[in-house]
XYZ file of C-alpha atoms in Angstrom:
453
model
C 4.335 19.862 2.116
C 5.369 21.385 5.275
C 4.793 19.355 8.562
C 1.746 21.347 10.728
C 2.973 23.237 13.453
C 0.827 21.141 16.567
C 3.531 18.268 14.999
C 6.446 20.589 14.635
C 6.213 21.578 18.431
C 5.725 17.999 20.065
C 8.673 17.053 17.897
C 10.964 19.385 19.654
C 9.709 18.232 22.860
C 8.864 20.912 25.009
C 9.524 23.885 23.166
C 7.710 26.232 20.599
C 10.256 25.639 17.566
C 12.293 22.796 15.790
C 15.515 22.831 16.923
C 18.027 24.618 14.607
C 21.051 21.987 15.043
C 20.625 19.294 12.573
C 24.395 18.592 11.708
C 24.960 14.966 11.740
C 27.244 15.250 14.375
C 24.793 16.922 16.810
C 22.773 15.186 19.743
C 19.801 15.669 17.390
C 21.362 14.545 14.452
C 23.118 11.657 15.894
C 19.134 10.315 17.507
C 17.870 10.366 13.868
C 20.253 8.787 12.374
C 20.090 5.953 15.260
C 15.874 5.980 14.927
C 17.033 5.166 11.042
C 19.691 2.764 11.521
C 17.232 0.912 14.437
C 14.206 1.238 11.934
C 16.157 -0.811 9.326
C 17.669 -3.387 11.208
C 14.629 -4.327 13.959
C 11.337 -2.349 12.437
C 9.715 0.743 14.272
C 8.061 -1.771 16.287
C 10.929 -3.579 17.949
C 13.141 -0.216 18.187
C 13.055 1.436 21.910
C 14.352 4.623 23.117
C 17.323 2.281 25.034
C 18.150 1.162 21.825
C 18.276 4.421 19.857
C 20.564 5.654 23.081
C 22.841 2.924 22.778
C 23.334 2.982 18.777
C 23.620 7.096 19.013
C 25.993 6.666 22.298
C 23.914 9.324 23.827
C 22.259 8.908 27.241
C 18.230 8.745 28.111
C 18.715 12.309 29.412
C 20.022 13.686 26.252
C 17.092 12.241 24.275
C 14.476 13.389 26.246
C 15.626 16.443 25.907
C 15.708 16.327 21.806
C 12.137 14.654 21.827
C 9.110 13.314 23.327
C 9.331 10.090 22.903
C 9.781 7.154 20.339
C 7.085 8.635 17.891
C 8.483 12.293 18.021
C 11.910 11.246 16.825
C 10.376 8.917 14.157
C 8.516 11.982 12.537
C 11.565 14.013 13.080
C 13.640 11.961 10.840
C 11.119 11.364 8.541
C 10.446 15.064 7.860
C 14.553 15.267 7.306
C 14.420 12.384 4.671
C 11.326 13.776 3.542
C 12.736 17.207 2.919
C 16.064 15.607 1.217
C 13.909 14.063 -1.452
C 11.758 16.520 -2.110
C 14.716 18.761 -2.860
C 16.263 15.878 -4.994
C 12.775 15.292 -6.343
C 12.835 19.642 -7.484
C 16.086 19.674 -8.917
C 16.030 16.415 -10.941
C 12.699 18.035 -12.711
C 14.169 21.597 -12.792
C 16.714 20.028 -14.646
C 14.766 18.076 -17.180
C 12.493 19.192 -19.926
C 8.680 19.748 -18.495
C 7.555 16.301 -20.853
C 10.143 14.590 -19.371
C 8.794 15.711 -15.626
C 7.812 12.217 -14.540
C 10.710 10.110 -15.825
C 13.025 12.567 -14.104
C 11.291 12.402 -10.848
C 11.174 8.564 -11.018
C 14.539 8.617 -11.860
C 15.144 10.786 -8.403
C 13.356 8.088 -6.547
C 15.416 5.310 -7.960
C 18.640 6.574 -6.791
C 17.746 8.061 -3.578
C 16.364 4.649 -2.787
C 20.230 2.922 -4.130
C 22.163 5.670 -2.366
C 20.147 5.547 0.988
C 18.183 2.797 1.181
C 18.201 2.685 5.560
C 15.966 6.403 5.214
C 14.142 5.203 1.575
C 12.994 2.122 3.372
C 11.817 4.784 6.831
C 10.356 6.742 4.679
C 7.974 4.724 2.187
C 7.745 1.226 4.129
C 8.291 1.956 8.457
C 6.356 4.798 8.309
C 3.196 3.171 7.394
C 3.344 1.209 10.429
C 4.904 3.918 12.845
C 1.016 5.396 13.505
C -1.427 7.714 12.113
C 1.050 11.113 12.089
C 3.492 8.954 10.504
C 1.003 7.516 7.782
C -0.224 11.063 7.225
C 3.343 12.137 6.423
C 4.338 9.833 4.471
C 0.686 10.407 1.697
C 1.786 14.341 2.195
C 5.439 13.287 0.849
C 3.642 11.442 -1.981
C 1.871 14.658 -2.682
C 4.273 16.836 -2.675
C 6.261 14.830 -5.260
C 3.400 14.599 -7.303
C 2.861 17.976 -7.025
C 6.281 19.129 -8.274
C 6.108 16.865 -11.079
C 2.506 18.453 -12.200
C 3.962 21.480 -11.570
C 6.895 21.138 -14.368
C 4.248 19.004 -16.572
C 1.648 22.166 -16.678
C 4.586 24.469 -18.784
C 5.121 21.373 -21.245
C 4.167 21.963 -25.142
C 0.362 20.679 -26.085
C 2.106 18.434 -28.859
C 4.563 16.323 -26.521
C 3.986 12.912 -25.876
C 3.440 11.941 -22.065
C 2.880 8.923 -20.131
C -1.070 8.020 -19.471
C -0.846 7.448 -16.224
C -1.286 9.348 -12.953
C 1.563 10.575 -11.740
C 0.692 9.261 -7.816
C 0.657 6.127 -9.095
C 3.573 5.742 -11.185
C 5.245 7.212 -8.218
C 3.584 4.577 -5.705
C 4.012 1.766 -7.879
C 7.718 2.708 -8.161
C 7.851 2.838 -4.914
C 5.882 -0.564 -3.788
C 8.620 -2.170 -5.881
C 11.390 -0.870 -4.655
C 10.401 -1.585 -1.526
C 9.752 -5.345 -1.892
C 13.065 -5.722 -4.417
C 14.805 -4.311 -1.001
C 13.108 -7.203 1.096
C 13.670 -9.586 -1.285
C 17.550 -9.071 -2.360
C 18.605 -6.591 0.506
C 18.921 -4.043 -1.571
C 17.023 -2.506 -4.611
C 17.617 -5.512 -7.560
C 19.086 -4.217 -10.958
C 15.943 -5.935 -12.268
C 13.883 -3.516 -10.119
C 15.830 -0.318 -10.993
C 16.371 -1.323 -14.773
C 12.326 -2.354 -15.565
C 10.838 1.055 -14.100
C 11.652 3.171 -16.638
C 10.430 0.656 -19.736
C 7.161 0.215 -17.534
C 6.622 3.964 -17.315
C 7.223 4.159 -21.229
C 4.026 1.568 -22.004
C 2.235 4.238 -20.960
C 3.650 7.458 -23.643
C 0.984 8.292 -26.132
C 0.636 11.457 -27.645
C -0.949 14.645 -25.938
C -4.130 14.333 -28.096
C -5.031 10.767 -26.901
C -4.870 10.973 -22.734
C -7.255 10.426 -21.020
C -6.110 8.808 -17.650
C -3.780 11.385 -15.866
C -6.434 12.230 -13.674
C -7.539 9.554 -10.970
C -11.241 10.088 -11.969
C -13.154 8.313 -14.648
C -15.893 9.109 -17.179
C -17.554 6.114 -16.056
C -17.758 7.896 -12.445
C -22.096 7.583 -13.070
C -22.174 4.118 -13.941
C -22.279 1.330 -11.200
C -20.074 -0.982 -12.895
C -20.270 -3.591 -10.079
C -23.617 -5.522 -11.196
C -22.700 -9.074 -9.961
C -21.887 -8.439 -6.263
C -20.680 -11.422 -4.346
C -22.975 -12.274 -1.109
C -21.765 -9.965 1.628
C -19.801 -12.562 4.221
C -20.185 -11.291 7.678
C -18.910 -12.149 10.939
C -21.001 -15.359 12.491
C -23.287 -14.472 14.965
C -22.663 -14.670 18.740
C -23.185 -18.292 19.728
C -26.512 -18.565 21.462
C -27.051 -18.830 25.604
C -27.256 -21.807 27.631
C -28.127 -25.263 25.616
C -27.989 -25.258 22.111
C -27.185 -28.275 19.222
C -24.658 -26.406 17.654
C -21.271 -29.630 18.322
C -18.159 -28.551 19.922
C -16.137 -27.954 16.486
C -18.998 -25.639 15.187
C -18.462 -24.055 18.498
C -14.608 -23.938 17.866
C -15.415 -22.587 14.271
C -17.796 -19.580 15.304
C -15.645 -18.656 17.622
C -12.651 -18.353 15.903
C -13.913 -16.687 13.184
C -15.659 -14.050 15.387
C -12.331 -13.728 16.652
C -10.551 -12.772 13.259
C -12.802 -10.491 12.306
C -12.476 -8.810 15.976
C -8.713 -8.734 15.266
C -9.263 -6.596 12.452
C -11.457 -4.109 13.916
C -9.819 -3.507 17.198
C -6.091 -3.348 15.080
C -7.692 -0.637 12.680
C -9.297 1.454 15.555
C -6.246 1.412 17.678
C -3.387 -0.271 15.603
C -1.168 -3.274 16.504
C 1.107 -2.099 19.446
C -1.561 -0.592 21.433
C -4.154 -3.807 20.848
C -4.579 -6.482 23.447
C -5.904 -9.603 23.971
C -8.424 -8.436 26.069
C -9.716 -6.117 23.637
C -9.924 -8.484 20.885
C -12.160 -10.451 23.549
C -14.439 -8.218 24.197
C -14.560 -7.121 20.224
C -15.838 -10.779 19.452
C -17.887 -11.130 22.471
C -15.865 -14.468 23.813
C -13.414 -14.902 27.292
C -9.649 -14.751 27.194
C -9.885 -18.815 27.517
C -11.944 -18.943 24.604
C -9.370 -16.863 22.646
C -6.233 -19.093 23.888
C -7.806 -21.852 22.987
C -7.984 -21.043 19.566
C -4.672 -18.519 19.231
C -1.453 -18.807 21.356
C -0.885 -14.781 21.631
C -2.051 -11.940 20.079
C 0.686 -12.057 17.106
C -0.709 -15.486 16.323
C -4.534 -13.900 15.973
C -2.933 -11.195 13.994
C -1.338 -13.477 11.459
C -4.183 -15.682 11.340
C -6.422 -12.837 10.380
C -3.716 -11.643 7.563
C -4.150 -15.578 5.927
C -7.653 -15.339 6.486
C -8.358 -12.023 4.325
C -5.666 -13.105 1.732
C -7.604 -16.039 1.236
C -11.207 -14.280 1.018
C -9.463 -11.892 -1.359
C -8.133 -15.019 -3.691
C -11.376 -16.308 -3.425
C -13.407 -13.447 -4.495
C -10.979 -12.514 -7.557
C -9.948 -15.838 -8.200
C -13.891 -17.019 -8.503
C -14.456 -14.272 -11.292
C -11.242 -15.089 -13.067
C -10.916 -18.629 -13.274
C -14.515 -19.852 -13.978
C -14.887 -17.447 -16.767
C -14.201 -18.542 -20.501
C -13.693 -15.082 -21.640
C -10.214 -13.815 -23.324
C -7.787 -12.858 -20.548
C -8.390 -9.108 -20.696
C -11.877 -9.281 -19.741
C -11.337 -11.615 -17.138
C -8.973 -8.749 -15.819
C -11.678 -6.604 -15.888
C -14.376 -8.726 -14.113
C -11.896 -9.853 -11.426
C -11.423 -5.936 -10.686
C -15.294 -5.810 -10.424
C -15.672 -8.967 -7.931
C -12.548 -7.333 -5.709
C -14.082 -4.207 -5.236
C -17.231 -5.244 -4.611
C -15.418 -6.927 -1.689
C -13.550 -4.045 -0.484
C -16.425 -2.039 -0.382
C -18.550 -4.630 1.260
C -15.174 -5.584 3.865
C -14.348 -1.676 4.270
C -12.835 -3.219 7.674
C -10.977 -6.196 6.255
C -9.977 -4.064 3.593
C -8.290 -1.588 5.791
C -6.491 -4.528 7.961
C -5.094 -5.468 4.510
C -3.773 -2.102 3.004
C -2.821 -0.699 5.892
C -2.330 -2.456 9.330
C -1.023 -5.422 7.497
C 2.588 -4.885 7.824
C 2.428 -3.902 11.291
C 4.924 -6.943 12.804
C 7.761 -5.546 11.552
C 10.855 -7.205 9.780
C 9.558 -10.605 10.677
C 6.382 -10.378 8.676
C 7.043 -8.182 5.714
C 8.242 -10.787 3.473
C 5.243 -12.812 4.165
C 2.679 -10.198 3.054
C 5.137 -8.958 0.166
C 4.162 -12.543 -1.048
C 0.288 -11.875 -0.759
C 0.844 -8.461 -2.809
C 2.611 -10.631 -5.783
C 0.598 -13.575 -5.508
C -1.901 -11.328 -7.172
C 0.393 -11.682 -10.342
C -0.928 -14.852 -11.128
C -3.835 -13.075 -13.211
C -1.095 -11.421 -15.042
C 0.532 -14.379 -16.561
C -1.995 -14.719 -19.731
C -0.358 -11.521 -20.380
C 3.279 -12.397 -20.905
C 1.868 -14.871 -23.535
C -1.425 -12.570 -24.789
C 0.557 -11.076 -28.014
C 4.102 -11.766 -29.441
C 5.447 -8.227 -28.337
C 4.305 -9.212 -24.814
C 6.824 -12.494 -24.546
C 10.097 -10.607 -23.567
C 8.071 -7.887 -21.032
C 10.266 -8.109 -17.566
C 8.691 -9.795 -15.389
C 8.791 -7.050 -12.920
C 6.115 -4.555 -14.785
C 3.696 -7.323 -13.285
C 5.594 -6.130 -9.606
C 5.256 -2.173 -10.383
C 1.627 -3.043 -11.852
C 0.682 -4.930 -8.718
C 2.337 -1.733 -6.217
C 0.564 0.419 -8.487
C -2.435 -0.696 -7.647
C -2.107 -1.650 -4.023
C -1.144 2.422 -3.536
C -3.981 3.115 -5.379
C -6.691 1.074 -3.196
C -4.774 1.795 0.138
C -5.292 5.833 -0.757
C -8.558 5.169 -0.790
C -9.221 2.747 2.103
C -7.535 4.675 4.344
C -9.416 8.285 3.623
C -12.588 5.990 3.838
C -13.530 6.663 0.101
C -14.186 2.544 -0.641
C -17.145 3.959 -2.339
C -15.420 5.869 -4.927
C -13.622 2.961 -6.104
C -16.166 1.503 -8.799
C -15.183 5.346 -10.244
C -11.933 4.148 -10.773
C -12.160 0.713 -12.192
C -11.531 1.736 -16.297
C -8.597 3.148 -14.985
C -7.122 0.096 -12.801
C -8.225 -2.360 -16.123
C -6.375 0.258 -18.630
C -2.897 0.352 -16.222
C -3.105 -3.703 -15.860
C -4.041 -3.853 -19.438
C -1.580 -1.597 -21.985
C 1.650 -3.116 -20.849
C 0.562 -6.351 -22.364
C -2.094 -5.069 -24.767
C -0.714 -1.702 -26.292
C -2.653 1.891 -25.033
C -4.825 2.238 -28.188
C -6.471 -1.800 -27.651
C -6.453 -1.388 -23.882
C -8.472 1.727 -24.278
C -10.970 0.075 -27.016
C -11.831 -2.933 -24.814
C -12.539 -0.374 -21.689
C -14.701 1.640 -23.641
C -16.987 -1.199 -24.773
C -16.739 -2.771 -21.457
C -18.169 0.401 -19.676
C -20.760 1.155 -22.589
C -21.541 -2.771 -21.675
C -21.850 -2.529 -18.024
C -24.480 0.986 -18.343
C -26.646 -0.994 -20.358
């Protein structure tokens, strides 16, 4: 999808038009590849236009005259990478039969991420913390590649078999993954690369039997959330002058006003333009009541990531745990009880799919282990049928990124709402890998039929 012109220009800096000179060894080419290399090593965050100079060899002067600032040259080599894998993307289809559209284009994916993993790791993981345009660009990448591989996919035969599965979300999944393998192990993980294709195959059932390549659901009339936990809510301000209320209820209110003021004022204006002032003012208390409670504003910030991970846990673990249901239908009433609470939390929600990896380097590892944590309800599965026992353990990775792209598409367009639409098919891509399609697909139905009466 091509980049909108009002972007195009402030990318070039001054001027009406891109700049024509790319090569590698140009000014311009030499400041992207820095922004990458910087990107990689340090985050978007940390990276500064001294330090792009000084790994491109170039001066201020010369940069200034290439871009804006920081953000322009950012989106500039984004829409280079961006453009790169799209083309690897359309020729890796081209090349394939139409059925085979999908595994092609995940195939693309996987070794664009091996052979450049400095630009795979810009595009899919920096650039959802380098700002809005940068966000917006990186769900317009997604859609492009999902739109070449419909594309192909339209001229297959009615008769061939095809993965069940959205394409967006085989494609985000993948890419979730990938992402955290790269974290993890430096570098994609042969058990990353080698499980994507076998988890994309769980899916294949014959043209006459799909019915979940489209995000939408038949149950899209039914409210399927009928137990909704009790909204929690940010405590009240603490009242004036005397009141009973002891000095570590005092503490208490006050620090959890403060979390939840974190989250707003991070989601309005994101991480790097927030300060501590404006989280004080968000929660109503002085900057001595806030350092008394967090050292700095990265301390609030992580302290609000712990403290929606853990209402999260709570809310999913509550329905999972305490049930004595089979396994599958816990699944399915833990998906209820979470997005109850995402649509209840739409602010919380959107601190944790998308502001969450704002620190950088520093604090990706830690919220990769919140994402997988979540594979804890996907351990009955390894053991609920004998063909489930030798599953890699990483389809419960590409489930969990699967899912994560799914709900952060829809937090971040503010469409919370729509989610209940969506739960049969959530429950049916958690579900088949362990279950088989056909069963998956059985239990859904009943469960829906179930929840309209």
């Amino acid at each position: 999808m091509a980049m909108s012109i009002a972007i195009a220009k402030e990318i070039a800096g001054t001027g009406a038009t891109l700049p024509v000179d790319s090569a590698p060894d140009s000014p311009r080419g030499r400041l992207t590849a820095a922004m990458v290399e910087c990107v990689s090593r340090i985050g978007y965050a940390a990276t500064t236009v001294s330090e792009i100079t000084a790994v491109s060899r170039l001066s201020r002067s010369s940069f200034y005259e290439n871009f804006r600032n920081k953000e322009c040259c950012f989106l500039a080599a984004q829409s280079e990478l961006s453009a790169a894998l799209r083309a690897e993307v359309a020729q890796a289809v081209s090349a394939e039969r139409p059925e085979r559209a999908l595994q092609a284009a995940l195939g693309s994916v996987i070794a664009f991420c091996a052979r450049e993993p400095h630009g795979f790791h810009l595009l899919t993981h920096e650039a959802m913390i380098a700002g809005p345009r940068a966000l917006d660009a990186r769900d317009e990448l997604m859609l492009a590649l999902e739109g070449i591989v419909e594309r192909s996919l339209a001229e297959r035969s009615d008769q061939d078999d095809l993965a069940d599965i959205p394409t967006r979300l085989v494609l985000g999944g993948a890419v979730r993954l990938l992402g955290i393998s790269m974290r993890r192990a430096g570098g994609a993980s042969e058990a990353a690369i080698e499980a994507l294709p076998g988890w994309l195959e769980c899916y294949a059932v014959p043209a006459a039997q799909m019915r979940w390549r489209e995000m939408t659901s038949a149950a899209s009339d039914l409210d399927l959330i009928l137990e909704r936990p009790v909204r929690p809510s940010p405590p009240q301000p603490l009242p004036r002058g005397r009141h009973r209320l002891s000095a570590q209820e005092v503490r208490s209110v006050r620090r959890e006003r403060i979390l939840y003021a974190t989250a707003a004022a991070v989601c309005a204006n994101g991480y790097q333009a927030v300060t501590v002032a404006d989280i004080a003012s968000v929660a109503g208390v002085s900057r001595e009541a806030f350092y008394a409670s967090f050292k700095d504003k990265q301390d609030a910030f992580l302290q609000t990531q712990r403290f929606i991970f853990e209402q999260m846990v709570a809310a999913s673990a509550g329905a999972f745990f305490t049930s004595p249901k089979p396994w599958p239908e816990r699944i399915w009433d833990s998906l209820r009880t979470t997005t109850a609470w995402v649509i209840d939390q739409p602010v919380l929600a959107h601190f944790d799919f998308i502001e969450t990896y704002s620190l950088g380097p520093t604090d990706a590892e830690r919220v990769d282990e919140y994402v997988l944590a979540f594979n804890i309800f996907l351990e009955e599965g390894y053991r609920y049928r004998p063909e489930s026992a030798d599953l890699p353990r990483m389809y419960a990775e590409a489930i969990a990124g699967a899912v994560l792209e799914l709900c952060a598409f829809y937090v971040r367009h503010g469409r919370e709402a729509e989610l209940p639409q969506l739960l049969p098919l959530a429950a049916y891509m958690i579900l088949t890998p362990f279950m088989g399609a056909k069963q998956a697909v059985d239990l859904i139905d009943g469960l829906v039929a179930s929840s309209a009466r």
